[in-house]
Amino acid sequence: NLHTPDVTVYIKDRFKILFDFNSDPNETLNRLKTLFTQYSNADLTMLSYVDMRFVDKSYLCQKDAPCINDVNFQNNLSTTTPTTTPVSN
């Protein structure tokens, strides 16, 4: 389990992005921007969530993928470490 305060941003009609509240927001947003440039709009529409809570990794979870059960969005708490394939930034 992650033991850091989390912030969940809900992108209207798209997906969720999880952030570590204690991380540098500029650095995290730069990593997110870099990550998004690697995917098409069609790919992004298939996302359920993007987990940016890790310093040098990002996790993407597609809609209807098993990893959707890894994060409890109602409480904004992680229940397990995401099992999706990490994307190095």
Short mmCIF file of N, CA and C in Angstrom, two decimals:
data_model
loop_
_atom_site.label_atom_id
_atom_site.label_comp_id
_atom_site.label_asym_id
_atom_site.label_seq_id
_atom_site.Cartn_x
_atom_site.Cartn_y
_atom_site.Cartn_z
N ASN A 1 0.83 -1.19 0.00
CA ASN A 1 0.00 0.00 0.00
C ASN A 1 0.87 1.25 0.00
N LEU A 2 0.35 2.27 -0.64
CA LEU A 2 1.02 3.56 -0.59
C LEU A 2 0.61 4.26 0.70
N HIS A 3 1.56 4.92 1.34
CA HIS A 3 1.27 5.58 2.60
C HIS A 3 1.44 7.09 2.48
N THR A 4 1.05 7.65 1.36
CA THR A 4 1.15 9.08 1.16
C THR A 4 -0.24 9.63 0.91
N PRO A 5 -0.45 10.89 1.24
CA PRO A 5 -1.75 11.48 0.92
C PRO A 5 -1.93 11.56 -0.59
N ASP A 6 -3.09 11.19 -1.06
CA ASP A 6 -3.36 11.16 -2.48
C ASP A 6 -4.33 12.27 -2.87
N VAL A 7 -4.19 12.72 -4.09
CA VAL A 7 -5.13 13.65 -4.69
C VAL A 7 -5.60 12.99 -5.98
N THR A 8 -6.90 12.92 -6.17
CA THR A 8 -7.46 12.36 -7.39
C THR A 8 -8.13 13.47 -8.17
N VAL A 9 -7.74 13.60 -9.43
CA VAL A 9 -8.33 14.59 -10.33
C VAL A 9 -9.19 13.82 -11.32
N TYR A 10 -10.43 14.22 -11.42
CA TYR A 10 -11.36 13.58 -12.35
C TYR A 10 -11.44 14.44 -13.61
N ILE A 11 -11.03 13.87 -14.72
CA ILE A 11 -11.10 14.55 -16.01
C ILE A 11 -12.49 14.27 -16.58
N LYS A 12 -13.26 15.31 -16.80
CA LYS A 12 -14.66 15.17 -17.21
C LYS A 12 -14.80 14.22 -18.40
N ASP A 13 -15.63 13.22 -18.22
CA ASP A 13 -15.95 12.24 -19.27
C ASP A 13 -14.74 11.50 -19.82
N ARG A 14 -13.65 11.44 -19.06
CA ARG A 14 -12.45 10.78 -19.59
C ARG A 14 -11.91 9.76 -18.60
N PHE A 15 -11.08 10.19 -17.67
CA PHE A 15 -10.41 9.28 -16.76
C PHE A 15 -10.01 10.04 -15.50
N LYS A 16 -9.35 9.33 -14.61
CA LYS A 16 -8.88 9.91 -13.34
C LYS A 16 -7.36 9.94 -13.33
N ILE A 17 -6.81 10.92 -12.65
CA ILE A 17 -5.36 11.01 -12.48
C ILE A 17 -5.08 11.07 -10.99
N LEU A 18 -4.23 10.16 -10.52
CA LEU A 18 -3.86 10.14 -9.11
C LEU A 18 -2.50 10.78 -8.93
N PHE A 19 -2.42 11.66 -7.93
CA PHE A 19 -1.18 12.36 -7.60
C PHE A 19 -0.85 12.14 -6.14
N ASP A 20 0.42 12.21 -5.82
CA ASP A 20 0.88 12.23 -4.44
C ASP A 20 0.84 13.70 -4.01
N PHE A 21 0.10 13.99 -2.96
CA PHE A 21 -0.06 15.35 -2.47
C PHE A 21 1.27 16.01 -2.14
N ASN A 22 2.26 15.23 -1.72
CA ASN A 22 3.55 15.77 -1.30
C ASN A 22 4.56 15.92 -2.43
N SER A 23 4.21 15.50 -3.63
CA SER A 23 5.15 15.60 -4.75
C SER A 23 5.19 17.03 -5.29
N ASP A 24 6.24 17.33 -6.02
CA ASP A 24 6.39 18.63 -6.66
C ASP A 24 5.39 18.71 -7.80
N PRO A 25 4.42 19.62 -7.73
CA PRO A 25 3.38 19.65 -8.77
C PRO A 25 3.92 19.98 -10.16
N ASN A 26 4.90 20.87 -10.26
CA ASN A 26 5.45 21.20 -11.57
C ASN A 26 6.14 20.01 -12.20
N GLU A 27 6.92 19.29 -11.41
CA GLU A 27 7.60 18.11 -11.92
C GLU A 27 6.61 17.04 -12.35
N THR A 28 5.61 16.82 -11.53
CA THR A 28 4.61 15.80 -11.84
C THR A 28 3.82 16.16 -13.09
N LEU A 29 3.44 17.41 -13.22
CA LEU A 29 2.69 17.83 -14.42
C LEU A 29 3.56 17.77 -15.67
N ASN A 30 4.84 18.06 -15.55
CA ASN A 30 5.74 17.90 -16.69
C ASN A 30 5.85 16.44 -17.10
N ARG A 31 5.95 15.54 -16.13
CA ARG A 31 5.98 14.10 -16.43
C ARG A 31 4.68 13.67 -17.10
N LEU A 32 3.57 14.18 -16.61
CA LEU A 32 2.26 13.83 -17.17
C LEU A 32 2.15 14.33 -18.62
N LYS A 33 2.61 15.54 -18.86
CA LYS A 33 2.60 16.10 -20.22
C LYS A 33 3.44 15.24 -21.15
N THR A 34 4.62 14.86 -20.70
CA THR A 34 5.49 13.99 -21.50
C THR A 34 4.81 12.65 -21.77
N LEU A 35 4.18 12.11 -20.77
CA LEU A 35 3.48 10.83 -20.92
C LEU A 35 2.37 10.95 -21.96
N PHE A 36 1.58 12.00 -21.89
CA PHE A 36 0.45 12.16 -22.81
C PHE A 36 0.90 12.37 -24.26
N THR A 37 2.08 12.91 -24.47
CA THR A 37 2.55 13.10 -25.84
C THR A 37 2.89 11.76 -26.51
N GLN A 38 3.03 10.71 -25.72
CA GLN A 38 3.38 9.40 -26.25
C GLN A 38 2.17 8.59 -26.68
N TYR A 39 0.96 9.13 -26.45
CA TYR A 39 -0.27 8.40 -26.74
C TYR A 39 -1.20 9.23 -27.60
N SER A 40 -1.97 8.56 -28.45
CA SER A 40 -2.94 9.24 -29.29
C SER A 40 -4.19 9.56 -28.47
N ASN A 41 -5.04 10.43 -29.00
CA ASN A 41 -6.31 10.72 -28.34
C ASN A 41 -7.16 9.47 -28.21
N ALA A 42 -7.10 8.60 -29.21
CA ALA A 42 -7.85 7.34 -29.17
C ALA A 42 -7.36 6.47 -28.01
N ASP A 43 -6.04 6.43 -27.81
CA ASP A 43 -5.49 5.66 -26.69
C ASP A 43 -5.95 6.25 -25.36
N LEU A 44 -5.95 7.57 -25.27
CA LEU A 44 -6.33 8.24 -24.02
C LEU A 44 -7.80 8.03 -23.68
N THR A 45 -8.65 7.87 -24.68
CA THR A 45 -10.07 7.64 -24.41
C THR A 45 -10.30 6.26 -23.80
N MET A 46 -9.33 5.37 -23.94
CA MET A 46 -9.46 4.01 -23.39
C MET A 46 -9.00 3.92 -21.93
N LEU A 47 -8.50 5.03 -21.38
CA LEU A 47 -7.96 5.01 -20.03
C LEU A 47 -9.04 5.07 -18.96
N SER A 48 -8.81 4.36 -17.89
CA SER A 48 -9.63 4.48 -16.69
C SER A 48 -8.95 5.42 -15.71
N TYR A 49 -7.62 5.20 -15.52
CA TYR A 49 -6.87 6.11 -14.67
C TYR A 49 -5.40 6.14 -15.03
N VAL A 50 -4.74 7.22 -14.58
CA VAL A 50 -3.30 7.37 -14.69
C VAL A 50 -2.80 7.61 -13.27
N ASP A 51 -1.84 6.82 -12.85
CA ASP A 51 -1.30 6.94 -11.49
C ASP A 51 0.06 7.60 -11.57
N MET A 52 0.15 8.82 -11.04
CA MET A 52 1.38 9.61 -11.07
C MET A 52 2.01 9.70 -9.69
N ARG A 53 1.66 8.82 -8.79
CA ARG A 53 2.14 8.91 -7.40
C ARG A 53 3.56 8.41 -7.19
N PHE A 54 4.20 7.94 -8.24
CA PHE A 54 5.54 7.40 -8.11
C PHE A 54 6.54 8.38 -8.73
N VAL A 55 7.71 8.47 -8.15
CA VAL A 55 8.70 9.48 -8.56
C VAL A 55 9.15 9.32 -10.00
N ASP A 56 9.48 8.12 -10.42
CA ASP A 56 10.03 7.94 -11.76
C ASP A 56 9.26 6.96 -12.62
N LYS A 57 7.99 6.73 -12.27
CA LYS A 57 7.14 5.83 -13.04
C LYS A 57 5.73 6.38 -13.07
N SER A 58 5.02 5.99 -14.10
CA SER A 58 3.61 6.29 -14.23
C SER A 58 2.91 4.98 -14.57
N TYR A 59 1.70 4.82 -14.08
CA TYR A 59 0.94 3.62 -14.39
C TYR A 59 -0.33 4.03 -15.11
N LEU A 60 -0.60 3.34 -16.20
CA LEU A 60 -1.81 3.57 -16.96
C LEU A 60 -2.70 2.35 -16.81
N CYS A 61 -3.98 2.58 -16.61
CA CYS A 61 -4.94 1.48 -16.53
C CYS A 61 -6.06 1.76 -17.52
N GLN A 62 -6.28 0.82 -18.43
CA GLN A 62 -7.35 0.97 -19.41
C GLN A 62 -8.68 0.55 -18.82
N LYS A 63 -9.74 1.09 -19.40
CA LYS A 63 -11.09 0.74 -18.97
C LYS A 63 -11.29 -0.77 -19.10
N ASP A 64 -11.98 -1.35 -18.15
CA ASP A 64 -12.29 -2.78 -18.14
C ASP A 64 -11.08 -3.68 -17.98
N ALA A 65 -9.92 -3.13 -17.62
CA ALA A 65 -8.73 -3.95 -17.35
C ALA A 65 -8.73 -4.36 -15.88
N PRO A 66 -8.08 -5.47 -15.54
CA PRO A 66 -8.05 -5.92 -14.14
C PRO A 66 -7.50 -4.88 -13.17
N CYS A 67 -6.63 -4.00 -13.64
CA CYS A 67 -6.02 -3.02 -12.74
C CYS A 67 -7.03 -2.02 -12.19
N ILE A 68 -8.21 -1.94 -12.78
CA ILE A 68 -9.23 -1.01 -12.29
C ILE A 68 -9.59 -1.32 -10.84
N ASN A 69 -9.41 -2.56 -10.43
CA ASN A 69 -9.70 -2.95 -9.05
C ASN A 69 -8.58 -2.62 -8.09
N ASP A 70 -7.46 -2.12 -8.60
CA ASP A 70 -6.31 -1.81 -7.75
C ASP A 70 -6.47 -0.53 -6.95
N VAL A 71 -7.35 0.35 -7.38
CA VAL A 71 -7.47 1.66 -6.74
C VAL A 71 -8.92 1.87 -6.34
N ASN A 72 -9.13 2.25 -5.09
CA ASN A 72 -10.45 2.55 -4.57
C ASN A 72 -10.69 4.05 -4.75
N PHE A 73 -11.42 4.43 -5.79
CA PHE A 73 -11.62 5.85 -6.08
C PHE A 73 -12.59 6.51 -5.12
N GLN A 74 -13.48 5.75 -4.54
CA GLN A 74 -14.46 6.35 -3.65
C GLN A 74 -13.78 7.00 -2.44
N ASN A 75 -12.78 6.34 -1.90
CA ASN A 75 -12.08 6.86 -0.73
C ASN A 75 -10.77 7.54 -1.09
N ASN A 76 -10.41 7.51 -2.37
CA ASN A 76 -9.14 8.06 -2.84
C ASN A 76 -7.95 7.43 -2.13
N LEU A 77 -8.06 6.17 -1.78
CA LEU A 77 -6.98 5.44 -1.13
C LEU A 77 -6.58 4.28 -2.01
N SER A 78 -5.30 4.00 -2.04
CA SER A 78 -4.83 2.85 -2.79
C SER A 78 -5.07 1.59 -1.96
N THR A 79 -5.59 0.56 -2.61
CA THR A 79 -5.78 -0.70 -1.91
C THR A 79 -4.63 -1.65 -2.17
N THR A 80 -3.98 -1.50 -3.32
CA THR A 80 -2.80 -2.29 -3.65
C THR A 80 -1.93 -1.46 -4.57
N THR A 81 -0.72 -1.89 -4.72
CA THR A 81 0.15 -1.24 -5.69
C THR A 81 -0.32 -1.63 -7.08
N PRO A 82 -0.47 -0.66 -7.99
CA PRO A 82 -0.96 -0.99 -9.33
C PRO A 82 -0.13 -2.07 -9.99
N THR A 83 -0.81 -2.95 -10.71
CA THR A 83 -0.14 -4.06 -11.35
C THR A 83 -0.01 -3.85 -12.85
N THR A 84 -0.28 -2.64 -13.31
CA THR A 84 -0.15 -2.36 -14.74
C THR A 84 1.33 -2.23 -15.07
N THR A 85 1.61 -2.21 -16.34
CA THR A 85 3.00 -2.08 -16.80
C THR A 85 3.46 -0.64 -16.58
N PRO A 86 4.55 -0.44 -15.86
CA PRO A 86 5.04 0.93 -15.64
C PRO A 86 5.57 1.54 -16.93
N VAL A 87 5.41 2.85 -17.03
CA VAL A 87 5.95 3.60 -18.16
C VAL A 87 7.02 4.50 -17.60
N SER A 88 8.26 4.30 -18.00
CA SER A 88 9.35 5.16 -17.52
C SER A 88 9.24 6.50 -18.17
N ASN A 89 9.47 7.53 -17.37
CA ASN A 89 9.42 8.91 -17.88
C ASN A 89 10.81 9.45 -18.07
#
